[in-house]
Amino acid sequence: MGECVAKLFKESSTHTTCSWKGQANYYTIVVNGKENKDAAWYYPSTKEKAKPIEGYVAFRGGVKVEV
């Protein structure tokens, strides 16, 4: 994650557990002073079957990502 983008993400205290992926950690996204709570999540360390998604960030509906 680039430094500019990382400034938009605030670690959340929310964590969920999937039986086949493992524990997900969440971010609250802050843009122009507005918070979108738990709008992004990632699996820092997955179970074996989910290794292809390890470390990637996912976004819930309503989050617009531009490159």
mmCIF file with all atom_site columns, C-alpha atoms in Angstrom:
data_model
loop_
_atom_site.group_PDB
_atom_site.id
_atom_site.type_symbol
_atom_site.label_atom_id
_atom_site.label_alt_id
_atom_site.label_comp_id
_atom_site.label_asym_id
_atom_site.label_entity_id
_atom_site.label_seq_id
_atom_site.pdbx_PDB_ins_code
_atom_site.Cartn_x
_atom_site.Cartn_y
_atom_site.Cartn_z
_atom_site.occupancy
_atom_site.B_iso_or_equiv
_atom_site.pdbx_formal_charge
_atom_site.auth_seq_id
_atom_site.auth_comp_id
_atom_site.auth_asym_id
_atom_site.auth_atom_id
_atom_site.pdbx_PDB_model_num
ATOM 1  C CA . MET A 1 1  ? 0.000   0.000   0.000  1.00 0.00 ? 1  MET A CA 1
ATOM 2  C CA . GLY A 1 2  ? 1.462   3.349   -0.962 1.00 0.00 ? 2  GLY A CA 1
ATOM 3  C CA . GLU A 1 3  ? 2.116   5.989   1.682  1.00 0.00 ? 3  GLU A CA 1
ATOM 4  C CA . CYS A 1 4  ? -0.610  8.339   0.401  1.00 0.00 ? 4  CYS A CA 1
ATOM 5  C CA . VAL A 1 5  ? -3.205  5.566   0.363  1.00 0.00 ? 5  VAL A CA 1
ATOM 6  C CA . ALA A 1 6  ? -2.130  4.259   3.761  1.00 0.00 ? 6  ALA A CA 1
ATOM 7  C CA . LYS A 1 7  ? -3.012  7.644   5.287  1.00 0.00 ? 7  LYS A CA 1
ATOM 8  C CA . LEU A 1 8  ? -6.672  6.964   4.380  1.00 0.00 ? 8  LEU A CA 1
ATOM 9  C CA . PHE A 1 9  ? -6.791  3.720   6.385  1.00 0.00 ? 9  PHE A CA 1
ATOM 10 C CA . LYS A 1 10 ? -7.250  3.575   10.160 1.00 0.00 ? 10 LYS A CA 1
ATOM 11 C CA . GLU A 1 11 ? -6.867  0.229   11.963 1.00 0.00 ? 11 GLU A CA 1
ATOM 12 C CA . SER A 1 12 ? -10.186 -0.963  13.361 1.00 0.00 ? 12 SER A CA 1
ATOM 13 C CA . SER A 1 13 ? -10.711 -3.054  16.461 1.00 0.00 ? 13 SER A CA 1
ATOM 14 C CA . THR A 1 14 ? -13.066 -5.277  14.434 1.00 0.00 ? 14 THR A CA 1
ATOM 15 C CA . HIS A 1 15 ? -11.931 -8.821  13.655 1.00 0.00 ? 15 HIS A CA 1
ATOM 16 C CA . THR A 1 16 ? -13.936 -11.685 12.187 1.00 0.00 ? 16 THR A CA 1
ATOM 17 C CA . THR A 1 17 ? -13.080 -15.331 11.700 1.00 0.00 ? 17 THR A CA 1
ATOM 18 C CA . CYS A 1 18 ? -13.885 -17.503 8.694  1.00 0.00 ? 18 CYS A CA 1
ATOM 19 C CA . SER A 1 19 ? -13.640 -21.266 9.119  1.00 0.00 ? 19 SER A CA 1
ATOM 20 C CA . TRP A 1 20 ? -11.605 -21.729 5.923  1.00 0.00 ? 20 TRP A CA 1
ATOM 21 C CA . LYS A 1 21 ? -9.815  -18.347 5.534  1.00 0.00 ? 21 LYS A CA 1
ATOM 22 C CA . GLY A 1 22 ? -8.867  -17.460 9.099  1.00 0.00 ? 22 GLY A CA 1
ATOM 23 C CA . GLN A 1 23 ? -9.013  -14.119 10.923 1.00 0.00 ? 23 GLN A CA 1
ATOM 24 C CA . ALA A 1 24 ? -9.790  -10.915 9.034  1.00 0.00 ? 24 ALA A CA 1
ATOM 25 C CA . ASN A 1 25 ? -8.601  -7.534  10.273 1.00 0.00 ? 25 ASN A CA 1
ATOM 26 C CA . TYR A 1 26 ? -10.556 -4.405  9.341  1.00 0.00 ? 26 TYR A CA 1
ATOM 27 C CA . TYR A 1 27 ? -9.800  -0.809  8.400  1.00 0.00 ? 27 TYR A CA 1
ATOM 28 C CA . THR A 1 28 ? -11.957 2.275   8.684  1.00 0.00 ? 28 THR A CA 1
ATOM 29 C CA . ILE A 1 29 ? -11.443 4.475   5.624  1.00 0.00 ? 29 ILE A CA 1
ATOM 30 C CA . VAL A 1 30 ? -11.229 8.226   6.276  1.00 0.00 ? 30 VAL A CA 1
ATOM 31 C CA . VAL A 1 31 ? -11.617 10.639  3.335  1.00 0.00 ? 31 VAL A CA 1
ATOM 32 C CA . ASN A 1 32 ? -12.141 14.383  3.721  1.00 0.00 ? 32 ASN A CA 1
ATOM 33 C CA . GLY A 1 33 ? -12.852 13.877  7.426  1.00 0.00 ? 33 GLY A CA 1
ATOM 34 C CA . LYS A 1 34 ? -15.627 11.328  6.799  1.00 0.00 ? 34 LYS A CA 1
ATOM 35 C CA . GLU A 1 35 ? -15.255 7.832   8.232  1.00 0.00 ? 35 GLU A CA 1
ATOM 36 C CA . ASN A 1 36 ? -16.493 4.665   6.530  1.00 0.00 ? 36 ASN A CA 1
ATOM 37 C CA . LYS A 1 37 ? -16.265 2.194   9.425  1.00 0.00 ? 37 LYS A CA 1
ATOM 38 C CA . ASP A 1 38 ? -14.875 -1.260  8.638  1.00 0.00 ? 38 ASP A CA 1
ATOM 39 C CA . ALA A 1 39 ? -15.089 -0.589  4.899  1.00 0.00 ? 39 ALA A CA 1
ATOM 40 C CA . ALA A 1 40 ? -11.979 -2.634  4.101  1.00 0.00 ? 40 ALA A CA 1
ATOM 41 C CA . TRP A 1 41 ? -10.538 -5.878  5.419  1.00 0.00 ? 41 TRP A CA 1
ATOM 42 C CA . TYR A 1 42 ? -7.639  -8.210  4.862  1.00 0.00 ? 42 TYR A CA 1
ATOM 43 C CA . TYR A 1 43 ? -6.309  -11.560 6.010  1.00 0.00 ? 43 TYR A CA 1
ATOM 44 C CA . PRO A 1 44 ? -2.743  -11.058 7.262  1.00 0.00 ? 44 PRO A CA 1
ATOM 45 C CA . SER A 1 45 ? -2.218  -14.798 7.642  1.00 0.00 ? 45 SER A CA 1
ATOM 46 C CA . THR A 1 46 ? -4.635  -17.245 6.051  1.00 0.00 ? 46 THR A CA 1
ATOM 47 C CA . LYS A 1 47 ? -5.251  -20.923 6.328  1.00 0.00 ? 47 LYS A CA 1
ATOM 48 C CA . GLU A 1 48 ? -3.711  -23.046 3.561  1.00 0.00 ? 48 GLU A CA 1
ATOM 49 C CA . LYS A 1 49 ? -6.726  -23.085 1.190  1.00 0.00 ? 49 LYS A CA 1
ATOM 50 C CA . ALA A 1 50 ? -6.957  -19.274 1.209  1.00 0.00 ? 50 ALA A CA 1
ATOM 51 C CA . LYS A 1 51 ? -3.255  -18.473 0.623  1.00 0.00 ? 51 LYS A CA 1
ATOM 52 C CA . PRO A 1 52 ? -4.003  -16.752 -2.747 1.00 0.00 ? 52 PRO A CA 1
ATOM 53 C CA . ILE A 1 53 ? -5.859  -13.923 -0.942 1.00 0.00 ? 53 ILE A CA 1
ATOM 54 C CA . GLU A 1 54 ? -3.396  -13.469 1.927  1.00 0.00 ? 54 GLU A CA 1
ATOM 55 C CA . GLY A 1 55 ? -2.359  -9.847  2.359  1.00 0.00 ? 55 GLY A CA 1
ATOM 56 C CA . TYR A 1 56 ? -4.812  -8.441  -0.200 1.00 0.00 ? 56 TYR A CA 1
ATOM 57 C CA . VAL A 1 57 ? -7.333  -5.772  0.833  1.00 0.00 ? 57 VAL A CA 1
ATOM 58 C CA . ALA A 1 58 ? -11.036 -6.163  0.003  1.00 0.00 ? 58 ALA A CA 1
ATOM 59 C CA . PHE A 1 59 ? -13.727 -3.477  0.103  1.00 0.00 ? 59 PHE A CA 1
ATOM 60 C CA . ARG A 1 60 ? -17.408 -3.659  0.846  1.00 0.00 ? 60 ARG A CA 1
ATOM 61 C CA . GLY A 1 61 ? -20.007 -2.297  -1.568 1.00 0.00 ? 61 GLY A CA 1
ATOM 62 C CA . GLY A 1 62 ? -20.142 1.470   -1.882 1.00 0.00 ? 62 GLY A CA 1
ATOM 63 C CA . VAL A 1 63 ? -16.368 1.972   -1.833 1.00 0.00 ? 63 VAL A CA 1
ATOM 64 C CA . LYS A 1 64 ? -15.065 3.414   -5.085 1.00 0.00 ? 64 LYS A CA 1
ATOM 65 C CA . VAL A 1 65 ? -11.422 2.631   -5.838 1.00 0.00 ? 65 VAL A CA 1
ATOM 66 C CA . GLU A 1 66 ? -9.627  4.561   -8.576 1.00 0.00 ? 66 GLU A CA 1
ATOM 67 C CA . VAL A 1 67 ? -6.119  3.919   -9.842 1.00 0.00 ? 67 VAL A CA 1
#
